[in-house]
Amino acid sequence: MQFNRFMMVRYATAFFFFVNLYWALLMRHTWVVVIPLVIMVIASLAIVEQIKLFGTHTNQLVYSKLFFRTQAILNVVLMISTMTPLFASLFQFVNNTSNNRYTVLFLLLLGTGLILVVNRRLNLIASNHDKYYSRLVAYQAILKDNKEMK
């Protein structure tokens, strides 16, 4: 039950890791490849941190917060780039048309929305105000009561 608290965080981390991996593969012959690779290194730190949760329970996920903040900043910069000539360099795998720019902008907005939801969840977890924590406390109280009855 402890691990349900972090389910959305884990899936979002994996999602953005593979999005950045795909972007890096598409841009591997350009200077742009550095951007997703740096983000993937930070994501790797967050993944290791989340794996450690299976052995050590904590509600302070420093690297996960760093990863999602960094990804949010990158998404905002990329959203701005959709309105500049830099778009053609950053997204060479997309035809440079206004429809494609709006599509990329929309996808970046969706990603940023997901990041905001995950950041909110991380803050709730850090302060033990998430719904899973209250369920966990209630479950542990039931287990304790059952032990005392025996």
PDB file of C-alpha atoms in Angstrom:
ATOM      1  CA  MET A   1       0.000   0.000   0.000  1.00  0.00           C
ATOM      2  CA  GLN A   2       2.957   2.287   0.671  1.00  0.00           C
ATOM      3  CA  PHE A   3       3.942   2.112  -2.994  1.00  0.00           C
ATOM      4  CA  ASN A   4       0.555   3.250  -4.332  1.00  0.00           C
ATOM      5  CA  ARG A   5       1.445   6.746  -3.148  1.00  0.00           C
ATOM      6  CA  PHE A   6       4.118   6.945  -5.821  1.00  0.00           C
ATOM      7  CA  MET A   7       2.367   5.144  -8.697  1.00  0.00           C
ATOM      8  CA  MET A   8       1.623   8.273 -10.754  1.00  0.00           C
ATOM      9  CA  VAL A   9       5.131   9.601 -10.127  1.00  0.00           C
ATOM     10  CA  ARG A  10       6.710   6.358 -11.348  1.00  0.00           C
ATOM     11  CA  TYR A  11       4.593   6.163 -14.496  1.00  0.00           C
ATOM     12  CA  ALA A  12       5.133   9.835 -15.332  1.00  0.00           C
ATOM     13  CA  THR A  13       8.891   9.452 -14.821  1.00  0.00           C
ATOM     14  CA  ALA A  14       8.957   6.465 -17.178  1.00  0.00           C
ATOM     15  CA  PHE A  15       6.793   8.290 -19.726  1.00  0.00           C
ATOM     16  CA  PHE A  16       9.056  11.354 -19.856  1.00  0.00           C
ATOM     17  CA  PHE A  17      12.203   9.197 -19.819  1.00  0.00           C
ATOM     18  CA  PHE A  18      11.052   7.395 -22.971  1.00  0.00           C
ATOM     19  CA  VAL A  19       9.825  10.588 -24.641  1.00  0.00           C
ATOM     20  CA  ASN A  20      13.286  12.079 -24.109  1.00  0.00           C
ATOM     21  CA  LEU A  21      14.938   8.850 -25.279  1.00  0.00           C
ATOM     22  CA  TYR A  22      12.871   8.930 -28.468  1.00  0.00           C
ATOM     23  CA  TRP A  23      13.734  12.608 -29.000  1.00  0.00           C
ATOM     24  CA  ALA A  24      17.438  11.830 -28.460  1.00  0.00           C
ATOM     25  CA  LEU A  25      17.319   9.003 -30.995  1.00  0.00           C
ATOM     26  CA  LEU A  26      15.646  11.211 -33.580  1.00  0.00           C
ATOM     27  CA  MET A  27      18.150  14.022 -33.033  1.00  0.00           C
ATOM     28  CA  ARG A  28      21.272  11.870 -32.552  1.00  0.00           C
ATOM     29  CA  HIS A  29      23.185  13.518 -35.419  1.00  0.00           C
ATOM     30  CA  THR A  30      22.656  17.096 -34.223  1.00  0.00           C
ATOM     31  CA  TRP A  31      23.682  19.256 -31.291  1.00  0.00           C
ATOM     32  CA  VAL A  32      20.115  19.042 -29.955  1.00  0.00           C
ATOM     33  CA  VAL A  33      20.766  15.498 -28.711  1.00  0.00           C
ATOM     34  CA  VAL A  34      22.473  17.014 -25.655  1.00  0.00           C
ATOM     35  CA  ILE A  35      19.186  18.382 -24.297  1.00  0.00           C
ATOM     36  CA  PRO A  36      17.287  15.090 -23.954  1.00  0.00           C
ATOM     37  CA  LEU A  37      20.430  13.283 -22.796  1.00  0.00           C
ATOM     38  CA  VAL A  38      20.880  15.700 -19.887  1.00  0.00           C
ATOM     39  CA  ILE A  39      17.221  15.316 -18.972  1.00  0.00           C
ATOM     40  CA  MET A  40      17.593  11.525 -19.152  1.00  0.00           C
ATOM     41  CA  VAL A  41      20.513  11.627 -16.713  1.00  0.00           C
ATOM     42  CA  ILE A  42      18.362  13.559 -14.247  1.00  0.00           C
ATOM     43  CA  ALA A  43      15.495  11.130 -14.904  1.00  0.00           C
ATOM     44  CA  SER A  44      17.853   8.240 -14.164  1.00  0.00           C
ATOM     45  CA  LEU A  45      18.610   9.747 -10.758  1.00  0.00           C
ATOM     46  CA  ALA A  46      14.872   9.992 -10.110  1.00  0.00           C
ATOM     47  CA  ILE A  47      14.363   6.386 -11.225  1.00  0.00           C
ATOM     48  CA  VAL A  48      17.081   5.144  -8.872  1.00  0.00           C
ATOM     49  CA  GLU A  49      15.519   7.180  -6.071  1.00  0.00           C
ATOM     50  CA  GLN A  50      12.125   5.614  -6.770  1.00  0.00           C
ATOM     51  CA  ILE A  51      13.593   2.098  -6.847  1.00  0.00           C
ATOM     52  CA  LYS A  52      15.140   2.742  -3.428  1.00  0.00           C
ATOM     53  CA  LEU A  53      11.617   3.343  -2.103  1.00  0.00           C
ATOM     54  CA  PHE A  54      11.066  -0.419  -2.137  1.00  0.00           C
ATOM     55  CA  GLY A  55      13.633  -0.773   0.667  1.00  0.00           C
ATOM     56  CA  THR A  56      13.601   2.589   2.403  1.00  0.00           C
ATOM     57  CA  HIS A  57      10.311   4.392   2.899  1.00  0.00           C
ATOM     58  CA  THR A  58      10.509   8.156   2.624  1.00  0.00           C
ATOM     59  CA  ASN A  59       8.217  10.871   1.424  1.00  0.00           C
ATOM     60  CA  GLN A  60      10.977  13.266   0.326  1.00  0.00           C
ATOM     61  CA  LEU A  61      11.842  12.595  -3.311  1.00  0.00           C
ATOM     62  CA  VAL A  62      14.525  15.168  -4.032  1.00  0.00           C
ATOM     63  CA  TYR A  63      15.646  13.889  -7.438  1.00  0.00           C
ATOM     64  CA  SER A  64      12.095  13.305  -8.633  1.00  0.00           C
ATOM     65  CA  LYS A  65      11.210  16.894  -7.785  1.00  0.00           C
ATOM     66  CA  LEU A  66      14.370  18.081  -9.554  1.00  0.00           C
ATOM     67  CA  PHE A  67      13.534  15.996 -12.622  1.00  0.00           C
ATOM     68  CA  PHE A  68       9.967  17.245 -12.950  1.00  0.00           C
ATOM     69  CA  ARG A  69      10.972  20.865 -12.384  1.00  0.00           C
ATOM     70  CA  THR A  70      13.711  20.555 -14.994  1.00  0.00           C
ATOM     71  CA  GLN A  71      11.308  18.898 -17.434  1.00  0.00           C
ATOM     72  CA  ALA A  72       8.753  21.667 -16.812  1.00  0.00           C
ATOM     73  CA  ILE A  73      11.333  24.371 -17.518  1.00  0.00           C
ATOM     74  CA  LEU A  74      12.390  22.548 -20.684  1.00  0.00           C
ATOM     75  CA  ASN A  75       8.765  22.232 -21.806  1.00  0.00           C
ATOM     76  CA  VAL A  76       8.201  25.966 -21.329  1.00  0.00           C
ATOM     77  CA  VAL A  77      11.363  26.766 -23.310  1.00  0.00           C
ATOM     78  CA  LEU A  78      10.265  24.360 -26.046  1.00  0.00           C
ATOM     79  CA  MET A  79       6.792  25.931 -26.100  1.00  0.00           C
ATOM     80  CA  ILE A  80       8.382  29.330 -26.635  1.00  0.00           C
ATOM     81  CA  SER A  81      10.583  27.858 -29.374  1.00  0.00           C
ATOM     82  CA  THR A  82       7.514  26.739 -31.336  1.00  0.00           C
ATOM     83  CA  MET A  83       6.954  30.415 -32.150  1.00  0.00           C
ATOM     84  CA  THR A  84      10.534  31.115 -33.210  1.00  0.00           C
ATOM     85  CA  PRO A  85      12.839  30.004 -36.037  1.00  0.00           C
ATOM     86  CA  LEU A  86      14.534  27.721 -33.471  1.00  0.00           C
ATOM     87  CA  PHE A  87      11.637  25.290 -33.961  1.00  0.00           C
ATOM     88  CA  ALA A  88      13.192  23.936 -37.157  1.00  0.00           C
ATOM     89  CA  SER A  89      16.430  23.082 -35.319  1.00  0.00           C
ATOM     90  CA  LEU A  90      14.842  21.570 -32.216  1.00  0.00           C
ATOM     91  CA  PHE A  91      12.236  19.511 -34.052  1.00  0.00           C
ATOM     92  CA  GLN A  92      13.923  18.515 -37.308  1.00  0.00           C
ATOM     93  CA  PHE A  93      11.768  15.393 -37.500  1.00  0.00           C
ATOM     94  CA  VAL A  94       8.615  17.543 -37.875  1.00  0.00           C
ATOM     95  CA  ASN A  95       7.770  19.515 -41.007  1.00  0.00           C
ATOM     96  CA  ASN A  96       7.960  23.221 -40.286  1.00  0.00           C
ATOM     97  CA  THR A  97       4.313  24.176 -40.825  1.00  0.00           C
ATOM     98  CA  SER A  98       1.998  26.175 -38.613  1.00  0.00           C
ATOM     99  CA  ASN A  99      -0.246  23.145 -38.030  1.00  0.00           C
ATOM    100  CA  ASN A 100       2.723  21.094 -36.863  1.00  0.00           C
ATOM    101  CA  ARG A 101       3.906  23.931 -34.628  1.00  0.00           C
ATOM    102  CA  TYR A 102       0.461  24.041 -32.986  1.00  0.00           C
ATOM    103  CA  THR A 103       0.450  20.265 -32.610  1.00  0.00           C
ATOM    104  CA  VAL A 104       3.858  20.289 -30.909  1.00  0.00           C
ATOM    105  CA  LEU A 105       2.742  23.203 -28.731  1.00  0.00           C
ATOM    106  CA  PHE A 106      -0.399  21.281 -27.737  1.00  0.00           C
ATOM    107  CA  LEU A 107       1.629  18.165 -26.864  1.00  0.00           C
ATOM    108  CA  LEU A 108       4.045  20.246 -24.800  1.00  0.00           C
ATOM    109  CA  LEU A 109       1.090  21.825 -22.990  1.00  0.00           C
ATOM    110  CA  LEU A 110      -0.296  18.365 -22.216  1.00  0.00           C
ATOM    111  CA  GLY A 111       3.099  17.281 -20.900  1.00  0.00           C
ATOM    112  CA  THR A 112       3.370  20.399 -18.770  1.00  0.00           C
ATOM    113  CA  GLY A 113      -0.111  19.743 -17.387  1.00  0.00           C
ATOM    114  CA  LEU A 114       0.966  16.232 -16.399  1.00  0.00           C
ATOM    115  CA  ILE A 115       4.087  17.656 -14.762  1.00  0.00           C
ATOM    116  CA  LEU A 116       1.979  20.099 -12.739  1.00  0.00           C
ATOM    117  CA  VAL A 117      -0.244  17.253 -11.528  1.00  0.00           C
ATOM    118  CA  VAL A 118       2.793  15.159 -10.562  1.00  0.00           C
ATOM    119  CA  ASN A 119       4.438  18.114  -8.782  1.00  0.00           C
ATOM    120  CA  ARG A 120       1.244  18.637  -6.803  1.00  0.00           C
ATOM    121  CA  ARG A 121       1.216  14.944  -5.904  1.00  0.00           C
ATOM    122  CA  LEU A 122       4.872  15.112  -4.809  1.00  0.00           C
ATOM    123  CA  ASN A 123       4.097  18.089  -2.576  1.00  0.00           C
ATOM    124  CA  LEU A 124       1.099  16.302  -1.041  1.00  0.00           C
ATOM    125  CA  ILE A 125       3.203  13.201  -0.418  1.00  0.00           C
ATOM    126  CA  ALA A 126       6.007  15.257   1.138  1.00  0.00           C
ATOM    127  CA  SER A 127       3.562  16.784   3.629  1.00  0.00           C
ATOM    128  CA  ASN A 128       1.629  13.500   4.179  1.00  0.00           C
ATOM    129  CA  HIS A 129      -1.604  15.046   2.908  1.00  0.00           C
ATOM    130  CA  ASP A 130      -2.202  12.646   0.016  1.00  0.00           C
ATOM    131  CA  LYS A 131      -5.222  10.334   0.110  1.00  0.00           C
ATOM    132  CA  TYR A 132      -3.062   7.210   0.094  1.00  0.00           C
ATOM    133  CA  TYR A 133      -1.328   8.276   3.299  1.00  0.00           C
ATOM    134  CA  SER A 134      -4.608   8.518   5.207  1.00  0.00           C
ATOM    135  CA  ARG A 135      -5.577   5.079   3.870  1.00  0.00           C
ATOM    136  CA  LEU A 136      -2.168   3.718   4.858  1.00  0.00           C
ATOM    137  CA  VAL A 137      -2.505   5.067   8.403  1.00  0.00           C
ATOM    138  CA  ALA A 138      -6.015   3.594   8.722  1.00  0.00           C
ATOM    139  CA  TYR A 139      -4.798   0.232   7.399  1.00  0.00           C
ATOM    140  CA  GLN A 140      -1.858   0.182   9.824  1.00  0.00           C
ATOM    141  CA  ALA A 141      -4.227   0.990  12.700  1.00  0.00           C
ATOM    142  CA  ILE A 142      -6.437  -1.971  11.733  1.00  0.00           C
ATOM    143  CA  LEU A 143      -3.402  -4.249  11.604  1.00  0.00           C
ATOM    144  CA  LYS A 144      -2.282  -3.012  15.009  1.00  0.00           C
ATOM    145  CA  ASP A 145      -5.756  -3.604  16.481  1.00  0.00           C
ATOM    146  CA  ASN A 146      -5.822  -7.120  15.033  1.00  0.00           C
ATOM    147  CA  LYS A 147      -2.412  -7.882  16.565  1.00  0.00           C
ATOM    148  CA  GLU A 148      -3.562  -6.665  19.970  1.00  0.00           C
ATOM    149  CA  MET A 149      -6.669  -8.882  19.828  1.00  0.00           C
ATOM    150  CA  LYS A 150      -4.596 -12.036  19.397  1.00  0.00           C
TER     151      LYS A 150
END
